[in-house]
Short mmCIF file of C-alpha atoms in Angstrom, two decimals:
data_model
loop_
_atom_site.label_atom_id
_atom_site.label_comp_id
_atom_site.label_asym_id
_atom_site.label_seq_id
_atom_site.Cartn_x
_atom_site.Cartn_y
_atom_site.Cartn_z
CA UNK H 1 22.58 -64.96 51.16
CA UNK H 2 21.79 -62.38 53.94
CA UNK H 3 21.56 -59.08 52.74
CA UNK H 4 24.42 -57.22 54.36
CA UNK H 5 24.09 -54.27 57.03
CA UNK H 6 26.35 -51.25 56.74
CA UNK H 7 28.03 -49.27 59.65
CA UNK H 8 31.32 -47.25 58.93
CA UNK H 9 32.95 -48.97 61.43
CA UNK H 10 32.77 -53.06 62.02
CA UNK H 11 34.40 -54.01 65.56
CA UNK H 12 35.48 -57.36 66.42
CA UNK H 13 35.52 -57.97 69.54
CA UNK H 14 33.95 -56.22 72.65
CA UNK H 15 36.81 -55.96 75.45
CA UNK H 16 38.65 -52.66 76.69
CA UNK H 17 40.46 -52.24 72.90
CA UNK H 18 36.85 -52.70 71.10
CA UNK H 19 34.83 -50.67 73.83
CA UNK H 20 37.14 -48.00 73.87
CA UNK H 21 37.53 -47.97 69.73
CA UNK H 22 34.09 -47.84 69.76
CA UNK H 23 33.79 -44.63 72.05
CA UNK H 24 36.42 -42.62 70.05
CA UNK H 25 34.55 -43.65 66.60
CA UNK H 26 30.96 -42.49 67.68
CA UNK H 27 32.54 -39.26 69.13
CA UNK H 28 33.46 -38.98 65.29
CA UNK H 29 30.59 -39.77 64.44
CA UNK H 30 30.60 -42.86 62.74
CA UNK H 31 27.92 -45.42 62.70
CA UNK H 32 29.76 -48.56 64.46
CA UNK H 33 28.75 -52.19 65.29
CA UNK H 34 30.48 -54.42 67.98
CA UNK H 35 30.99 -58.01 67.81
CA UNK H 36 30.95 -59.88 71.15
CA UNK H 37 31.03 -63.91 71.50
CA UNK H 38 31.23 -63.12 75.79
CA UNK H 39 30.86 -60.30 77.90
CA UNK H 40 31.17 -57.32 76.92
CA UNK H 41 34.19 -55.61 78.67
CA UNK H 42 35.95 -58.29 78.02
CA UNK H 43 39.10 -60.11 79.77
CA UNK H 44 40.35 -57.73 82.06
CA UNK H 45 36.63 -56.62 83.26
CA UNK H 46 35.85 -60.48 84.48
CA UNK H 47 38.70 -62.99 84.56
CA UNK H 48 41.93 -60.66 84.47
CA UNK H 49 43.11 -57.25 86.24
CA UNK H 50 39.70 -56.61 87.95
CA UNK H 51 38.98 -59.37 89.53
CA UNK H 52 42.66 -60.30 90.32
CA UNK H 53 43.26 -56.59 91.74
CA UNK H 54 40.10 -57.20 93.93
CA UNK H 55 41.83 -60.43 95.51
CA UNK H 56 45.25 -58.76 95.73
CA UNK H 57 43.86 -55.41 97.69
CA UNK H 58 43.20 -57.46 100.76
CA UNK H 59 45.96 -59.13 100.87
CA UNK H 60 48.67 -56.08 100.04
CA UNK H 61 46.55 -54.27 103.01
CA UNK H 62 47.23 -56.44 105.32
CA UNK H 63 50.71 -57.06 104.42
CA UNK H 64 51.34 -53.00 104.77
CA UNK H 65 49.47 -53.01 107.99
CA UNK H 66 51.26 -56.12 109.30
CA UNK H 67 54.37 -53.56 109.01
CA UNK H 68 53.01 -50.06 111.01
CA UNK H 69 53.91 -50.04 114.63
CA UNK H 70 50.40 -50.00 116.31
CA UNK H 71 48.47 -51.45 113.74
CA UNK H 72 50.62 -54.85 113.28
CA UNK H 73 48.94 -56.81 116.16
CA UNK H 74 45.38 -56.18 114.88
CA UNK H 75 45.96 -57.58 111.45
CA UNK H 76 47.50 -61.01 112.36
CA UNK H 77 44.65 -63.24 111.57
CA UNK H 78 43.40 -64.97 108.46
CA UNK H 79 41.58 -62.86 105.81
CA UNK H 80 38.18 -63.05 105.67
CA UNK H 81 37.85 -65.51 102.54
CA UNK H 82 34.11 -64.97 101.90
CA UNK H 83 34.21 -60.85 101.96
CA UNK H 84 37.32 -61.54 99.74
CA UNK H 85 35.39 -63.33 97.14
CA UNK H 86 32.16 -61.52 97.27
CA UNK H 87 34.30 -58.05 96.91
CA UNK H 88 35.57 -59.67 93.62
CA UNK H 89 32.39 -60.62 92.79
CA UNK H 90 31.03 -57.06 93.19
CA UNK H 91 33.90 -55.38 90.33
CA UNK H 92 33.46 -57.87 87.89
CA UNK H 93 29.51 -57.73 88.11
CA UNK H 94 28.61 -61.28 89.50
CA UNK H 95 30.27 -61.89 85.40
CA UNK H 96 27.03 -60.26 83.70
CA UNK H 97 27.89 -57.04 81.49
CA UNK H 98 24.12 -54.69 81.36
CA UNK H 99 26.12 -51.93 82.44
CA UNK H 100 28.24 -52.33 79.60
CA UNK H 101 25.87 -53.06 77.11
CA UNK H 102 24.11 -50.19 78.65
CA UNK H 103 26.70 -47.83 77.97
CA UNK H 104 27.07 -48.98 74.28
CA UNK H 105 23.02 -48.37 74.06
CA UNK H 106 23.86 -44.97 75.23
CA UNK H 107 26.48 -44.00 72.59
CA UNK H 108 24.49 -45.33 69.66
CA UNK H 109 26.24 -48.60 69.65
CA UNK H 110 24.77 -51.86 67.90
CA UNK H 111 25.64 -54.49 69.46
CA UNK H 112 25.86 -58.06 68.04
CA UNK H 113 25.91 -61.10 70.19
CA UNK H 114 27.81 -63.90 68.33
CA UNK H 115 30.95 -65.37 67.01
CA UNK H 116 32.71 -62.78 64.59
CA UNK H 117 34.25 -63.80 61.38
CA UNK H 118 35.85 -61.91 58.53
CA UNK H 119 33.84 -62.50 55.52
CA UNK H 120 36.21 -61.40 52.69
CA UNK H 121 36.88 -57.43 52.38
CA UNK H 122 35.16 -54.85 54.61
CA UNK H 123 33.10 -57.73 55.93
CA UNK H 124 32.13 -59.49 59.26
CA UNK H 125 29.70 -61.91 58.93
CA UNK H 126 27.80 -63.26 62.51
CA UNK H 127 26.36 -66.32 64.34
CA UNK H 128 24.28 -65.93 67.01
CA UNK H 129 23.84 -68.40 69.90
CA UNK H 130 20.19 -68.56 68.63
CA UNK H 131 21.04 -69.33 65.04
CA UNK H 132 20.49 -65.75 63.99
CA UNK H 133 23.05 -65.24 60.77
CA UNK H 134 24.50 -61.32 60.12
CA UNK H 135 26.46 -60.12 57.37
CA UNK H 136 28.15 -56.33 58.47
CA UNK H 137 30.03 -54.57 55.69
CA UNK H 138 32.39 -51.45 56.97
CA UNK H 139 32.37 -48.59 54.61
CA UNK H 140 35.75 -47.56 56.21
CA UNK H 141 37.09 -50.05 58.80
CA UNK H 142 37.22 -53.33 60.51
CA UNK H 143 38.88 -53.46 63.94
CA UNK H 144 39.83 -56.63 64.98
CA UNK H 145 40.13 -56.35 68.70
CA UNK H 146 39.55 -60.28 70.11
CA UNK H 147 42.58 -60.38 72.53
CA UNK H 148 44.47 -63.69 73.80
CA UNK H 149 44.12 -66.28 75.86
CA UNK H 150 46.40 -68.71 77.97
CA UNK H 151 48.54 -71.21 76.81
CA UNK H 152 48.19 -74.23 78.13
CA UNK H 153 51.27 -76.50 76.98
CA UNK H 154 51.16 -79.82 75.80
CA UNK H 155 51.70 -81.77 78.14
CA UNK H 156 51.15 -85.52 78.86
CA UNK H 157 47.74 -86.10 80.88
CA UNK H 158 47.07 -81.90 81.15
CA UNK H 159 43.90 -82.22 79.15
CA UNK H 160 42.41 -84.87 81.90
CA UNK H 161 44.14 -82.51 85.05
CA UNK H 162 41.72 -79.62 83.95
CA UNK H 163 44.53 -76.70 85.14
CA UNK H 164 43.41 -73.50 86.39
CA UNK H 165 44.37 -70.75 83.71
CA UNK H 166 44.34 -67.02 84.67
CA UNK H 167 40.25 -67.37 84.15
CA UNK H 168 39.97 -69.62 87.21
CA UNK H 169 42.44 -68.40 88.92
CA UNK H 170 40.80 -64.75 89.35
CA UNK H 171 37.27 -67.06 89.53
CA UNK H 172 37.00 -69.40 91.86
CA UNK H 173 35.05 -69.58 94.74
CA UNK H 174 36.88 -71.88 97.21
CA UNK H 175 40.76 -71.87 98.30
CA UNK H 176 43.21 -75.25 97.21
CA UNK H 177 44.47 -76.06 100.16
CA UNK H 178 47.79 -77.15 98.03
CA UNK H 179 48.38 -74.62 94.71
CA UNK H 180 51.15 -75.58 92.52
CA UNK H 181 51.53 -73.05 89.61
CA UNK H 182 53.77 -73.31 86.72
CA UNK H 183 55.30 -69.95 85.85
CA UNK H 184 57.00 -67.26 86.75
CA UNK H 185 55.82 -64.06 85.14
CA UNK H 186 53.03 -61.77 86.22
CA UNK H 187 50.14 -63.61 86.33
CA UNK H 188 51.85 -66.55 88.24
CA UNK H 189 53.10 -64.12 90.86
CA UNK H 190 50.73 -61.99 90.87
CA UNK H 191 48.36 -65.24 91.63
CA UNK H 192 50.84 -67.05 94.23
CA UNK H 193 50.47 -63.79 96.34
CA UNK H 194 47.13 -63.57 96.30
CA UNK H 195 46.02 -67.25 96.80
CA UNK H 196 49.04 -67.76 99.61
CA UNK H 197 47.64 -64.88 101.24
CA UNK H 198 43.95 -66.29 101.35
CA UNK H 199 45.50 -70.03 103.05
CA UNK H 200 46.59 -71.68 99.75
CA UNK H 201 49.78 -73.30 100.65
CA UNK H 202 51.18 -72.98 97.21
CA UNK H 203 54.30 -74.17 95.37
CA UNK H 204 55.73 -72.17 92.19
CA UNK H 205 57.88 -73.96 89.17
CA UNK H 206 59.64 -71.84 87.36
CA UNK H 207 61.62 -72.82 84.09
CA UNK H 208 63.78 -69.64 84.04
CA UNK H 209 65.74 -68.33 86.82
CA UNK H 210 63.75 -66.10 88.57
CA UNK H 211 60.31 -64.92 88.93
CA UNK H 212 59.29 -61.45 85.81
CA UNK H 213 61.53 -61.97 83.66
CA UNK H 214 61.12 -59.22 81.67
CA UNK H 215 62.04 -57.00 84.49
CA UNK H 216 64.97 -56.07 86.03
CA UNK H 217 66.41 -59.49 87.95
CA UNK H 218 65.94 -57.31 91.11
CA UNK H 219 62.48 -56.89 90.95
CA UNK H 220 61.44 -61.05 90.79
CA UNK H 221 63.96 -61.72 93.37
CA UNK H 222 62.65 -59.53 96.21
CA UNK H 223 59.27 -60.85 95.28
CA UNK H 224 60.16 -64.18 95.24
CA UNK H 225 61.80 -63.55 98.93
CA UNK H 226 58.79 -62.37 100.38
CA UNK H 227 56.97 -65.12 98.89
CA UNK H 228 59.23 -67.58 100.58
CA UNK H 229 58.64 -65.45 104.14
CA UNK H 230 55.00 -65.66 103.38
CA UNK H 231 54.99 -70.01 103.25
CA UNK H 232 55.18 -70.11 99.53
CA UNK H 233 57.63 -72.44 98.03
CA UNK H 234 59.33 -70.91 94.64
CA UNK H 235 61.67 -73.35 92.74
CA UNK H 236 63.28 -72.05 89.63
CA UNK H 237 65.01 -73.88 86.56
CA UNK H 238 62.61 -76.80 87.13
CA UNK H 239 60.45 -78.36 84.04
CA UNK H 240 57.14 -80.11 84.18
CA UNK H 241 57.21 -83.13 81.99
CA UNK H 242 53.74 -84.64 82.56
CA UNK H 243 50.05 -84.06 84.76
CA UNK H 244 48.18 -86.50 86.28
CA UNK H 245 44.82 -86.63 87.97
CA UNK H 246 43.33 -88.95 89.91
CA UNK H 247 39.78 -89.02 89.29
CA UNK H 248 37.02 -86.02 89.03
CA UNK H 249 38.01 -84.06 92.01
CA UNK H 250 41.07 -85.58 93.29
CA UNK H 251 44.10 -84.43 93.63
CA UNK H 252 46.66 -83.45 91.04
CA UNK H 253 50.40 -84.82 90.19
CA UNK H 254 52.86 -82.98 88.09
CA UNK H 255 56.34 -84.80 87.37
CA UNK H 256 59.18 -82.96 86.90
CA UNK H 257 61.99 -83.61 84.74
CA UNK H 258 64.29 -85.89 86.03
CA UNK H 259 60.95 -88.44 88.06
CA UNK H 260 60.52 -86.09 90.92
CA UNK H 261 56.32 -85.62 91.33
CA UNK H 262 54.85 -83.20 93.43
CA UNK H 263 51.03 -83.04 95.15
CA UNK H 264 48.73 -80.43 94.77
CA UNK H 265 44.98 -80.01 95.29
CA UNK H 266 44.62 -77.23 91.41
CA UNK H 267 47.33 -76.74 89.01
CA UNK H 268 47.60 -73.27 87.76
CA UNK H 269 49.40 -72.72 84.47
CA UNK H 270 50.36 -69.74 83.74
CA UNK H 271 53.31 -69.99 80.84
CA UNK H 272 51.79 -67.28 78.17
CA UNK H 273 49.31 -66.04 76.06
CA UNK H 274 48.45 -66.23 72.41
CA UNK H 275 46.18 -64.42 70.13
CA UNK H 276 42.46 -65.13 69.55
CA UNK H 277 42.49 -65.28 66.10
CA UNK H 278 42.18 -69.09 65.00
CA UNK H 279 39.05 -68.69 64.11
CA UNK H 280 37.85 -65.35 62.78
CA UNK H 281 38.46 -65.99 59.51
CA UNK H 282 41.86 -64.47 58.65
CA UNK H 283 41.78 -66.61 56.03
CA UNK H 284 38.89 -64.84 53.49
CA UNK H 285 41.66 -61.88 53.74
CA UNK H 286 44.84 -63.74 53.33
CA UNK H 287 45.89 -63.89 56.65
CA UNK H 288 47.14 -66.81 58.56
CA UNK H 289 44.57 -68.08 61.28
CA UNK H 290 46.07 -68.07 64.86
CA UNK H 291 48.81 -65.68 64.30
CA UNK H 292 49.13 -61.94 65.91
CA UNK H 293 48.08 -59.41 63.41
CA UNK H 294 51.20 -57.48 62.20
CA UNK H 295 50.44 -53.10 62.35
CA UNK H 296 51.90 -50.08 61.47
CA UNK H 297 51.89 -47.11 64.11
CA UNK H 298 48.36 -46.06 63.43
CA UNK H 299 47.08 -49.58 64.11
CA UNK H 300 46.27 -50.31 60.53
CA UNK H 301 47.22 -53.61 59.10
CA UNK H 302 50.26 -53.56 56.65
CA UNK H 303 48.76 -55.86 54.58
CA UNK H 304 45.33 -54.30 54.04
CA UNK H 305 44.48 -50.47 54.09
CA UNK H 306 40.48 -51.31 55.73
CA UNK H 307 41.91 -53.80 58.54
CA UNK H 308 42.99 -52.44 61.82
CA UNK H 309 44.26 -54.59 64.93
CA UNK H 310 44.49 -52.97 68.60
CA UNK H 311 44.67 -54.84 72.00
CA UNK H 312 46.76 -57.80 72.43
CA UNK H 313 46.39 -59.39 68.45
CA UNK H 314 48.97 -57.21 67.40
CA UNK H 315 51.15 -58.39 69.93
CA UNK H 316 52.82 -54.75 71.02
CA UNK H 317 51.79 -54.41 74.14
CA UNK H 318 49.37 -57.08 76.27
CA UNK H 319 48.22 -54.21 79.08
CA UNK H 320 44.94 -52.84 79.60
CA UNK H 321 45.90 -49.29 79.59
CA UNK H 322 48.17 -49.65 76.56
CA UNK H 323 45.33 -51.25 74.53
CA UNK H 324 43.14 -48.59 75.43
CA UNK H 325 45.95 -46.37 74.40
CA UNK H 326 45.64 -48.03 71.15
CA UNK H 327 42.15 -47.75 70.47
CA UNK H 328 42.26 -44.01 71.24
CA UNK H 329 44.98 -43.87 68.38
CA UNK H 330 43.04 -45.99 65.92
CA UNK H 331 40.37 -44.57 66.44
CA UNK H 332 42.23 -41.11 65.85
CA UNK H 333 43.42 -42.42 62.65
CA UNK H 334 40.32 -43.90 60.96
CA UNK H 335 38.05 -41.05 61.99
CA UNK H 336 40.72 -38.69 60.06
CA UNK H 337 41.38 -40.93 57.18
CA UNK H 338 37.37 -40.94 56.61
CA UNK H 339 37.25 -37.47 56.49
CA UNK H 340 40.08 -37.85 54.42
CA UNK H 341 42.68 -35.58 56.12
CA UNK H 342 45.94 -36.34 54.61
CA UNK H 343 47.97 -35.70 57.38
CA UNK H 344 47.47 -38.94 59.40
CA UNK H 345 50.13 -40.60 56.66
CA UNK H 346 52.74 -38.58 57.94
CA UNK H 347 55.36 -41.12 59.69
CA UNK H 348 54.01 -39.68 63.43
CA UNK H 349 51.69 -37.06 63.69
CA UNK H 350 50.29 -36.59 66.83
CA UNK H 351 46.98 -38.69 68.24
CA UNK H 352 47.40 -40.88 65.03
CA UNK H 353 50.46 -42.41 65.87
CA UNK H 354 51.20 -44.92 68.68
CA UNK H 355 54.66 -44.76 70.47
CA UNK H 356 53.56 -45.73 74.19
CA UNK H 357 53.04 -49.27 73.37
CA UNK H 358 56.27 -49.81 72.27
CA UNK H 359 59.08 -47.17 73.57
CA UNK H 360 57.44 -46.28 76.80
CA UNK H 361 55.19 -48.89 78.84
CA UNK H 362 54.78 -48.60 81.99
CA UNK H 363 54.06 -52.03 83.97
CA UNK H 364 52.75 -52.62 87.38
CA UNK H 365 53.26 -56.12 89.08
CA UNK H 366 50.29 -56.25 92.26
CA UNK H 367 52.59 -58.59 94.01
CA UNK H 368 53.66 -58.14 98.06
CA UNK H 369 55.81 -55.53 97.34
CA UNK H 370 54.58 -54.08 94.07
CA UNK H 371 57.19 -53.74 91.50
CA UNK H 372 56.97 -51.20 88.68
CA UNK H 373 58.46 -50.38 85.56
CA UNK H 374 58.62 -48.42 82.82
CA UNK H 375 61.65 -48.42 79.35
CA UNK H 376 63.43 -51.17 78.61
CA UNK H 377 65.48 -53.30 81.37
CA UNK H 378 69.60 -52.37 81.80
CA UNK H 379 70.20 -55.89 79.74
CA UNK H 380 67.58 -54.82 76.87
CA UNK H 381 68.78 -51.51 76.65
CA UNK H 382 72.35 -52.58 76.30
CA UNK H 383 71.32 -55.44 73.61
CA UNK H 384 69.66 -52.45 71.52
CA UNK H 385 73.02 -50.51 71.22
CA UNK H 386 72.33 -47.73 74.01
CA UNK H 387 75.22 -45.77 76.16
CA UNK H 388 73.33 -46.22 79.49
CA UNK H 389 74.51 -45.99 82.68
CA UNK H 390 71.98 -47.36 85.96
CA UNK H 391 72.08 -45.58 88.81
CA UNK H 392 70.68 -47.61 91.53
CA UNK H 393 69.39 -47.04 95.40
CA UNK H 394 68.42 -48.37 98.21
CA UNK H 395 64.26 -47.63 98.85
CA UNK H 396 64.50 -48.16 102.64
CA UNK H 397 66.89 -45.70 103.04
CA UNK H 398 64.42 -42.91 101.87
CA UNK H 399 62.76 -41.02 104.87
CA UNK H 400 59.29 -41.81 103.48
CA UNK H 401 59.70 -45.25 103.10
CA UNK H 402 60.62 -45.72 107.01
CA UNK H 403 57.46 -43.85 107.62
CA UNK H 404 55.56 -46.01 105.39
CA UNK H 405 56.63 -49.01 107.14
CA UNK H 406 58.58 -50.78 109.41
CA UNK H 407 61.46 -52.88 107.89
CA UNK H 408 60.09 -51.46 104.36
CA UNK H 409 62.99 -53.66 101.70
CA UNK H 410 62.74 -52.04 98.01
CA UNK H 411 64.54 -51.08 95.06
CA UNK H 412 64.86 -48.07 92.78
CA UNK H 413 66.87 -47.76 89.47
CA UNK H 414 66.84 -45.30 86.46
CA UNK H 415 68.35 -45.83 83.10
CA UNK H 416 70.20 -42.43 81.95
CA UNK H 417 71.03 -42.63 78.38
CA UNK H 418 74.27 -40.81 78.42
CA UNK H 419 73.99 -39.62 74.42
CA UNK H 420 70.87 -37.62 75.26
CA UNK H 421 71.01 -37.16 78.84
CA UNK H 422 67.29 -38.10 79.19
CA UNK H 423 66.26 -41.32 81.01
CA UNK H 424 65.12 -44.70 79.35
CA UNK H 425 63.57 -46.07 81.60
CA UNK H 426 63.13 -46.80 85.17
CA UNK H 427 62.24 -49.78 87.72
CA UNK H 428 60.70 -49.56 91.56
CA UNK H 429 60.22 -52.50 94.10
CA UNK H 430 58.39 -52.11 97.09
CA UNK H 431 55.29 -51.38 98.73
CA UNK H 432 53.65 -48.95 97.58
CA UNK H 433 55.74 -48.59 94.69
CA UNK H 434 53.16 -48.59 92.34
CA UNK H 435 52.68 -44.69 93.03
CA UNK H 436 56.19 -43.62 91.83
CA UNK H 437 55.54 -45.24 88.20
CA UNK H 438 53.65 -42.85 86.34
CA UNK H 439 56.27 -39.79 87.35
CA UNK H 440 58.74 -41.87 85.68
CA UNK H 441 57.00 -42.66 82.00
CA UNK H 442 55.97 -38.78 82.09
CA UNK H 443 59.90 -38.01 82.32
CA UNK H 444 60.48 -40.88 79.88
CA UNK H 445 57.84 -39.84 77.58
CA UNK H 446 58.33 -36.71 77.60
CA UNK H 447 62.22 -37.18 77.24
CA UNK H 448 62.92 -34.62 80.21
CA UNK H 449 66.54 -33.51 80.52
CA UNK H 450 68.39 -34.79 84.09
CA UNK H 451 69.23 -31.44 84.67
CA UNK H 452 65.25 -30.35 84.55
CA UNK H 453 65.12 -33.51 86.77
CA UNK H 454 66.66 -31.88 89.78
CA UNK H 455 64.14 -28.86 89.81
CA UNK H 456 61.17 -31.13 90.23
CA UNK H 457 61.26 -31.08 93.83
CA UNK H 458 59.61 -34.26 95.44
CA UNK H 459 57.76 -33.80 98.82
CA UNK H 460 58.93 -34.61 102.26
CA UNK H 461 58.68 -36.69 103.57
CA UNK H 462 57.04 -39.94 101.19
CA UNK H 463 58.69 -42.17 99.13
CA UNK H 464 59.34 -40.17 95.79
CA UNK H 465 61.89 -38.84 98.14
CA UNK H 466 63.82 -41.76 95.85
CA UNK H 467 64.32 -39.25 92.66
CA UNK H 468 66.26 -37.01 94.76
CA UNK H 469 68.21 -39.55 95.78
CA UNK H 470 68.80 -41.24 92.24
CA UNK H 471 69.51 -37.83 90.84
CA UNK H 472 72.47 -37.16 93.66
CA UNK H 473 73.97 -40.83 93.04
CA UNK H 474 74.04 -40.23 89.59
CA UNK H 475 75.96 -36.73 90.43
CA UNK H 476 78.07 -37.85 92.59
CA UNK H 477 78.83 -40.48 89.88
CA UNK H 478 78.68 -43.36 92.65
#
């Protein structure tokens, strides 16, 4: 049997969560291996927000300019698809990772190359694409950081179709001149707006009612209507009952429920994730393979006091910057518990504990216009027992937002809870509403009073104009 190799710290799994673990457990100074099977930096570096953000910039650009008087008639032709692709190409690296590794090499790092398995307690054990074998033992932790991927339903003929996922959505290096996509949350929006925008002529079917559904209904509507403006065709409450392809490269035929078929030249699905933990070997540990690793608020499995989970396994929050969040509070935790302060079991104390990912996360949708959240919806908020009251207002009725653009539509609401007189949570649609989200999870966060509200004094004349304006409607009780 290999002879095992010790580290304090055993990471599985090399994306933002395991990078950023990593970083916080060497400034400890623990000894720490990564596990990789990829790239290192992981799904969001190459086939998620990078490279989709790098498609969508061009696109919301033009859209903004297509709305300034002066600018409008110089921005009317096609983008150029070729500058598009090679400025995606640029962020995600042309998909090699040296500057990653590079940075692990300069934080005393060790870096394995391999699929990652649990090997019984405190254990990892390695294989190597060139048939090297690796036992790592972890004196105090193993981080299980491997992330999700997309579900692809199953559905009759889909293997043969060979659907797009998010991967070759944010990947590929031609445009369909016929998209359909099936789905109606982020990545499906996120993915009609960029691919419309580049000449895809593309056709969204949506099971729900309306396009993010875990946002207020506001939000997916205006989306969906400047979809529609843009060419797009968005159906909702239709299903997709079976895929057919004709041949290697020909087109593709989903059939909807009820015989309809529609034509497209790719299918994207985009209908979920789920965790990438089928085989890591859960099992050695008494874990169920392919199911999200259940955590307390420090990260750390509540079935084994050596296992931690951060990033999307644990299923709390599947964003980038709340799985960083997590690995900065993990890493927090098992850096204290090795020194063995006894402090990090209290309930929440401080850096150890994680509330972010799950009281206040802050979401930003890249679609034409942006939308951007933060607290639960009015409908969730209500369903958890809260006296709220939402105070609504029209965005293109803020001075800013006239100057920002001609015709600007958009949407602003904040969640009061009424018991504490702090907000819950807020919601913004429009373009450039991106930039009003993180003023609203520091007030959530930091559970500032509404009457504190009024003295932070927003400058005239741009867009966060809006909290002036929420704060009088909610006075004025109308």
């Amino acid at each position: 049997m290999t002879e095992a190799v010790e580290y304090d710290v055993v990471v599985l799994g090399g994306g933002p969560a395991g990078e950023n673990l990593v970083d916080r457990a060497r400034a400890a100074g623990l000894s720490t291996a990564l596990v990789e099977s990829e790239l290192i930096g992981g799904e969001c570096s190459y086939w998620a927000c990078v490279p989709s953000k790098a498609l969508l910039r061009p696109a919301l650009a033009r859209a903004d300019a297509r709305r300034v008087p002066g600018l409008a008639a110089a921005v009317q032709g096609p983008l150029d698809r070729e500058a598009v692709f090679a400025h995606r190409d640029y962020w995600t690296g042309d998909w090699k990772d040296d500057g990653q590794v590079d940075w692990l090499d300069s934080v005393g790092a060790h870096v394995y190359r391999g699929h990652g398995r649990l090997y019984g307690v405190r254990k990892v054990a390695v294989g190597s694409p060139e048939g090297e074998h690796h036992v790592l033992a972890a004196r105090h932790a193993v981080v299980v950081a491997t992330g999700s991927r997309a579900v692809v339903p199953d559905l009759p003929g889909i293997t043969g179709a060979r659907p797009w996922t998010s991967r070759e959505a944010t990947s590929a290096r031609y445009v369909p001149p016929r998209l359909l996509i099936v789905g109606g949350s982020v990545v499906a929006a996120e993915m009609a707006t960029a691919w419309q925008a580049l000449g895809s002529r593309v056709t969204m079917l949506v099971r729900g009612g309306g396009l993010l559904p875990r946002m207020e209904p506001f939000a997916g509507e205006l989306v969906a209507e400047t979809l529609r403006e843009a060419g797009a065709v968005v159906r909702t409450g239709v299903s997709v009952e079976a895929v057919v392809r004709d041949g290697a490269t020909g087109p593709v035929t989903v059939v909807l429920e009820g015989g309809e078929t529609l034509e497209g030249d790719e299918l994207l699905i985009a209908t979920g994730r789920s965790p990438r933990t089928e085989d890591i070997g859960l099992e050695t540990v008494g874990l169920k393979p392919g199911d999200w690793i259940e955590v307390d608020d420090s990260l750390r499995s509540t079935t084994h006091d050596w296992l931690y989970a951060i990033g999307d396994v644990n299923h709390r929050a599947l964003l980038t910057h709340q799985v960083k969040y997590q690995a900065r509070i993990a890493g927090a935790a098992i850096a204290a518990r090795a020194a063995g302060t006894p402090a990090v079991e209290g309930v929440r104390w401080g850096a150890h504990t994680a509330t972010a990912d799950t009281e206040a996360v802050p979401q930003v949708v890249f679609t034409d216009p942006e939308a951007a959240a933060v607290g639960p919806t009015l409908a969730a908020a209500e369903r958890a027992g809260h006296r709220v009251r939402a105070v609504d207002y029209d965005l293109s009725k803020v001075s800013g937002a006239g100057l920002y653009a001609d015709g600007y539509r958009g949407h602003a609401r904040m969640l009061v809870d009424l018991d504490r007189g702090v907000l819950l949570g807020a919601t913004f649609v429009g373009p450039g509403a991106a930039e009003l989200l993180h003023a609203a999870t520091v007030a959530v966060t930091g559970e500032v009073p509404v009457e504190r509200l009024w003295h932070a004094v927003p400058s005239f004349p741009t867009i966060s104009e809006v909290w002036l304006r929420l704060l009088e409607t909610y006075r004025d009780g109308s």
